[in-house]
Amino acid sequence: MFLIPRIGYSIGRPCLSLRPSTISIIRYKSKLPSKKNQSSNSKLPAEQTPKKSLPSQGEWEHLKLHIPGEQVQTNTLKDRIPKFPLGKENVPTLLPRPGVPQVGKNFTFRQVISILKNKTQPELIYESEPHRLYFLMCFCTAIVFAVYGCVLLEWATWIANKEYHDNEKEETNESIRKRDWLLSLLMYMGPSCVLFLMAYGAAIFPTRIIRRVWYLPGPVEHIKFTSYPLIPGKPTPVYTVPLENLTRKKTARVWTGKGFYGTADKGFFYFTLLEKLPSGRKKSWIIDRKGFFWSDGRVFDFLFGKETLQESEAGVPYDEQFGIINRELKKKKKEMRKKHGIFWRYKMAGSEFTKDVKKLGGYVNKTIGNGNDNKKQLPPK
C-alpha cells in the first residue's frame, strides 16, 4: 500500500526534471524562424538592400545626351532657337566624360599630359554646351545693324538726290551733275556700308564657334574640330589643323582656377584660338568657357599656349601675375624709402645723372685724346 505513492512519485519526478531542459532548448533556438512563420515570410525579400542593376535602354539613351562625345550633334533650326525661360540655357548639361584622368591625388599634371600624348586614337578634349543664346544674340544684333544700315542708305540716297536737284553751278552740264551725284552718294553711303559689314559679321559669328575638339596623336600632332554651318540643315563643317598652327592669345589664359574645370571667368565667357593660314593671315575661332574640358583648362594652356609643363601646372592667371609684380615693386619701394628716406626717388635720379655725366666726360676725354694722337702721327710737311 505504501509502495504506490512512492512509485508514482518516482515516475513523476523524471518527468518534472525534463521540463527545464525543454524550455532551455526552446530559448536557445528562439531566434530561428519556425516552420509556421516560414510560409508567411516566404513572400518577403531575403535581403533588405537592393542590388545595383545596369541602366535600361531608355535610361541609357537619356544618359547619353549628357555624356560628351556620345550625342549626335544636328544642325536643325530647332537647335538654334532658345527655350524659355532663357535662364535654362545657362544651366550646364554635360557630365564629366568617364575615363578622363583628373589632376589630384591619383595623377599629377605631368602624368595627365603623358597619358594624352600616349593616346593612339583621336581623343575628345572639348565639347561645348548648346549655343542657342549665341544664335539669338547674333540674330538680334544682325537685324539691328541691318535696319540701321537700310535707314542710313535711304538717307544717303535722299541727300544725294537733294544735292543733285539743288546743284546751281553746273546746271546745264548733265554729265558733271551725275558725277557729283555719284560722288556724294558714295560719300554718304559710308556709314551704311559699315553697319552692313557689322551685320554680316554678327551673322557669320556662329560659324566661328567651336563645338567639339579632338586631339590627334602622331609624329605631327593635329587638332580636329567642328563648327556650325551658316545655313541650318547643312552638314557640320569639320576642320583638321596642325597643332603648331593653333595658338591662343597671350592675354587669353584658359585656366582661371574657377569652376569645375577651372575655366570660368566673369569678365570673358569665351577665349579665342588663332589659326595661322598658309597665306600668313590669322583666322579666329571662338571657344566657350562653359563646356567639357579634358582634365582641366591647364591642358589647353599647355597645348595652345605653348607653355612649359611648369608654367601650365602652376596655372597662375595673368591678373595674379600682375599682382605678384606689383607686390614686388611695392616691397622694393618700401625698402628704398627705408634706406634713403622720403626723397629716395630724387636721390636715385641724381646718382644716375651723375653716372651719366661721368660716362659722357670719359667719352669726351677719350675722343680728344684720340684726336691728339692722330695729330702726332701725321708726317712732317
CSV table of C-alpha atoms in Angstrom, one decimal, residues 23-238:
chain,number,residue,atom,x,y,z
A,23,ILE,CA,12.4,25.2,-22.0
A,24,SER,CA,16.1,25.9,-22.3
A,25,ILE,CA,16.3,24.3,-25.8
A,26,ILE,CA,13.3,26.4,-26.9
A,27,ARG,CA,15.0,29.6,-25.7
A,28,TYR,CA,18.3,28.6,-27.4
A,29,LYS,CA,16.6,28.2,-30.8
A,30,SER,CA,14.1,31.1,-30.4
A,31,LYS,CA,15.9,33.3,-32.9
A,32,LEU,CA,15.5,30.8,-35.8
A,33,PRO,CA,12.3,31.1,-37.9
A,34,SER,CA,9.7,28.5,-37.2
A,35,LYS,CA,8.0,26.3,-39.8
A,36,LYS,CA,4.7,28.1,-39.2
A,37,ASN,CA,6.1,31.6,-39.9
A,38,GLN,CA,8.3,30.3,-42.8
A,39,SER,CA,5.4,30.1,-45.2
A,40,SER,CA,4.1,33.6,-44.2
A,41,ASN,CA,7.5,35.2,-44.6
A,42,SER,CA,8.3,33.5,-47.9
A,43,LYS,CA,7.0,36.4,-49.9
A,44,LEU,CA,9.4,38.9,-48.3
A,45,PRO,CA,12.8,39.6,-49.9
A,46,ALA,CA,15.7,37.7,-48.4
A,47,GLU,CA,17.9,40.9,-48.4
A,48,GLN,CA,16.8,44.3,-47.4
A,49,THR,CA,19.5,46.2,-49.6
A,50,PRO,CA,18.5,46.2,-53.3
A,51,LYS,CA,21.1,45.1,-55.8
A,52,LYS,CA,22.6,47.6,-58.3
A,53,SER,CA,21.4,47.0,-61.8
A,54,LEU,CA,22.6,48.4,-65.1
A,55,PRO,CA,20.6,51.3,-66.7
A,56,SER,CA,17.8,50.3,-69.0
A,57,GLN,CA,17.9,51.1,-72.7
A,58,GLY,CA,15.7,54.2,-72.2
A,59,GLU,CA,17.8,55.4,-69.3
A,60,TRP,CA,21.0,54.9,-71.2
A,61,GLU,CA,19.6,56.8,-74.2
A,62,HIS,CA,18.8,59.7,-71.9
A,63,LEU,CA,22.2,59.5,-70.2
A,64,LYS,CA,24.0,59.6,-73.5
A,65,LEU,CA,22.6,63.1,-74.0
A,66,HIS,CA,24.7,64.4,-71.2
A,67,ILE,CA,28.0,62.5,-71.8
A,68,PRO,CA,30.5,64.4,-74.0
A,69,GLY,CA,31.0,62.7,-77.4
A,70,GLU,CA,28.0,60.4,-77.2
A,71,GLN,CA,25.3,62.6,-78.6
A,72,VAL,CA,24.8,63.2,-82.3
A,73,GLN,CA,25.0,66.9,-83.0
A,74,THR,CA,22.4,68.1,-85.5
A,75,ASN,CA,22.1,71.4,-87.4
A,76,THR,CA,18.3,71.9,-87.5
A,77,LEU,CA,16.6,75.2,-87.0
A,78,LYS,CA,15.2,73.9,-83.7
A,79,ASP,CA,18.7,73.5,-82.3
A,80,ARG,CA,19.2,77.3,-82.7
A,81,ILE,CA,16.0,78.5,-81.1
A,82,PRO,CA,16.4,79.0,-77.3
A,83,LYS,CA,13.9,77.7,-74.9
A,84,PHE,CA,12.0,80.0,-72.5
A,85,PRO,CA,12.7,81.0,-69.8
A,86,LEU,CA,16.2,81.9,-71.1
A,87,GLY,CA,17.7,81.1,-67.7
A,88,LYS,CA,17.5,77.4,-68.5
A,89,GLU,CA,20.1,77.9,-71.3
A,90,ASN,CA,22.7,78.8,-68.7
A,91,VAL,CA,22.4,75.5,-66.8
A,92,PRO,CA,25.2,73.1,-67.5
A,93,THR,CA,24.0,69.8,-69.1
A,94,LEU,CA,27.3,67.9,-69.8
A,95,LEU,CA,28.7,65.4,-67.3
A,96,PRO,CA,32.4,64.6,-66.9
A,97,ARG,CA,33.5,62.1,-69.5
A,98,PRO,CA,34.3,58.6,-68.0
A,99,GLY,CA,37.9,57.6,-68.0
A,100,VAL,CA,39.4,61.1,-68.2
A,101,PRO,CA,42.2,61.5,-65.6
A,102,GLN,CA,41.9,64.4,-63.2
A,103,VAL,CA,44.8,66.2,-61.6
A,104,GLY,CA,44.8,65.4,-57.9
A,105,LYS,CA,45.8,62.6,-55.6
A,106,ASN,CA,46.0,59.9,-58.2
A,107,PHE,CA,47.6,61.8,-61.1
A,108,THR,CA,50.0,64.7,-61.4
A,109,PHE,CA,49.8,67.2,-64.2
A,110,ARG,CA,52.8,65.7,-65.9
A,111,GLN,CA,51.2,62.3,-65.8
A,112,VAL,CA,48.0,63.6,-67.3
A,113,ILE,CA,49.9,65.2,-70.2
A,114,SER,CA,51.8,61.9,-70.7
A,115,ILE,CA,48.5,60.0,-70.8
A,116,LEU,CA,47.2,62.3,-73.5
A,117,LYS,CA,50.4,62.2,-75.5
A,118,ASN,CA,50.5,58.4,-75.5
A,119,LYS,CA,47.0,58.0,-77.0
A,120,THR,CA,46.8,56.0,-80.1
A,121,GLN,CA,43.3,57.1,-81.2
A,122,PRO,CA,41.7,60.5,-81.5
A,123,GLU,CA,40.8,61.8,-78.1
A,124,LEU,CA,37.9,64.2,-77.4
A,125,ILE,CA,39.3,67.1,-75.4
A,126,TYR,CA,36.5,69.6,-75.6
A,127,GLU,CA,32.7,69.8,-76.2
A,128,SER,CA,30.6,72.9,-75.8
A,129,GLU,CA,27.2,73.4,-74.3
A,130,PRO,CA,24.3,74.3,-76.7
A,131,HIS,CA,24.8,77.8,-78.2
A,132,ARG,CA,21.2,78.8,-78.5
A,133,LEU,CA,21.8,82.1,-76.7
A,134,TYR,CA,24.7,82.9,-79.1
A,135,PHE,CA,22.4,82.4,-82.1
A,136,LEU,CA,19.7,84.6,-80.5
A,137,MET,CA,22.2,87.3,-79.7
A,138,CYS,CA,23.8,87.2,-83.1
A,139,PHE,CA,20.4,87.2,-84.9
A,140,CYS,CA,19.2,90.2,-83.0
A,141,THR,CA,22.4,92.1,-83.5
A,142,ALA,CA,22.4,91.4,-87.2
A,143,ILE,CA,18.8,92.6,-87.6
A,144,VAL,CA,19.5,95.8,-85.7
A,145,PHE,CA,22.6,96.6,-87.7
A,146,ALA,CA,20.8,95.8,-91.0
A,147,VAL,CA,17.9,98.0,-90.2
A,148,TYR,CA,20.1,101.0,-89.2
A,149,GLY,CA,22.1,100.3,-92.4
A,150,CYS,CA,19.0,100.5,-94.5
A,151,VAL,CA,17.9,103.7,-92.8
A,152,LEU,CA,21.3,105.3,-93.4
A,153,LEU,CA,21.3,104.1,-97.0
A,154,GLU,CA,17.9,105.7,-97.6
A,155,TRP,CA,19.2,108.9,-96.0
A,156,ALA,CA,22.3,108.8,-98.2
A,157,THR,CA,20.1,108.4,-101.4
A,158,TRP,CA,17.8,111.2,-100.3
A,159,ILE,CA,20.6,113.7,-99.5
A,160,ALA,CA,22.4,112.9,-102.8
A,161,ASN,CA,19.3,113.4,-104.8
A,162,LYS,CA,18.7,116.7,-103.0
A,163,GLU,CA,22.1,118.0,-103.8
A,164,TYR,CA,21.6,116.8,-107.4
A,165,HIS,CA,18.4,118.9,-107.9
A,166,ASP,CA,19.8,121.9,-106.0
A,167,ASN,CA,23.0,122.0,-108.0
A,168,GLU,CA,23.3,125.5,-109.4
A,169,LYS,CA,26.9,125.6,-110.5
A,170,GLU,CA,26.7,123.1,-113.4
A,171,GLU,CA,23.0,123.0,-114.1
A,172,THR,CA,23.4,122.8,-117.9
A,173,ASN,CA,26.2,120.1,-117.9
A,174,GLU,CA,24.3,116.9,-117.1
A,175,SER,CA,27.4,114.6,-117.1
A,176,ILE,CA,29.1,116.8,-114.4
A,177,ARG,CA,25.9,116.8,-112.3
A,178,LYS,CA,25.7,113.0,-112.4
A,179,ARG,CA,29.3,112.7,-111.5
A,180,ASP,CA,28.8,114.9,-108.5
A,181,TRP,CA,25.7,113.0,-107.6
A,182,LEU,CA,27.6,109.7,-107.7
A,183,LEU,CA,30.4,111.0,-105.6
A,184,SER,CA,28.1,112.4,-102.9
A,185,LEU,CA,26.1,109.1,-102.9
A,186,LEU,CA,29.3,107.1,-102.3
A,187,MET,CA,30.4,109.5,-99.6
A,188,TYR,CA,27.1,109.4,-97.7
A,189,MET,CA,26.9,105.6,-98.1
A,190,GLY,CA,30.0,105.1,-95.9
A,191,PRO,CA,28.2,104.8,-92.5
A,192,SER,CA,25.5,102.4,-94.0
A,193,CYS,CA,28.3,100.2,-95.5
A,194,VAL,CA,29.9,100.0,-92.1
A,195,LEU,CA,26.7,98.9,-90.5
A,196,PHE,CA,26.1,96.3,-93.2
A,197,LEU,CA,29.5,94.8,-92.6
A,198,MET,CA,28.8,94.7,-88.9
A,199,ALA,CA,25.5,92.9,-89.6
A,200,TYR,CA,27.4,90.4,-91.8
A,201,GLY,CA,30.0,89.8,-89.1
A,202,ALA,CA,27.2,89.2,-86.5
A,203,ALA,CA,25.5,86.7,-88.9
A,204,ILE,CA,28.6,84.6,-89.5
A,205,PHE,CA,29.9,84.8,-85.9
A,206,PRO,CA,28.3,81.4,-85.0
A,207,THR,CA,30.3,79.7,-87.8
A,208,ARG,CA,33.4,80.5,-85.9
A,209,ILE,CA,32.2,78.9,-82.7
A,210,ILE,CA,33.9,75.5,-82.0
A,211,ARG,CA,31.6,72.7,-80.9
A,212,ARG,CA,34.0,69.7,-80.4
A,213,VAL,CA,37.8,69.4,-80.4
A,214,TRP,CA,39.8,66.2,-80.9
A,215,TYR,CA,43.4,65.7,-80.2
A,216,LEU,CA,45.0,63.5,-83.0
A,217,PRO,CA,48.3,61.9,-81.8
A,218,GLY,CA,51.1,61.1,-84.1
A,219,PRO,CA,54.6,62.2,-85.2
A,220,VAL,CA,52.9,65.5,-86.3
A,221,GLU,CA,50.2,66.4,-83.8
A,222,HIS,CA,46.9,67.7,-85.3
A,223,ILE,CA,43.7,69.1,-83.9
A,224,LYS,CA,40.3,68.3,-85.4
A,225,PHE,CA,37.3,70.4,-84.6
A,226,THR,CA,33.8,71.1,-85.8
A,227,SER,CA,31.7,74.3,-86.1
A,228,TYR,CA,28.2,75.4,-87.2
A,229,PRO,CA,27.1,75.8,-90.9
A,230,LEU,CA,25.8,79.2,-91.9
A,231,ILE,CA,22.5,77.7,-93.1
A,232,PRO,CA,20.5,75.3,-90.9
A,233,GLY,CA,20.3,71.7,-92.3
A,234,LYS,CA,23.7,71.8,-94.0
A,235,PRO,CA,26.4,69.2,-93.0
A,236,THR,CA,28.6,70.0,-90.0
A,237,PRO,CA,31.9,71.6,-91.1
A,238,VAL,CA,35.0,69.6,-89.9
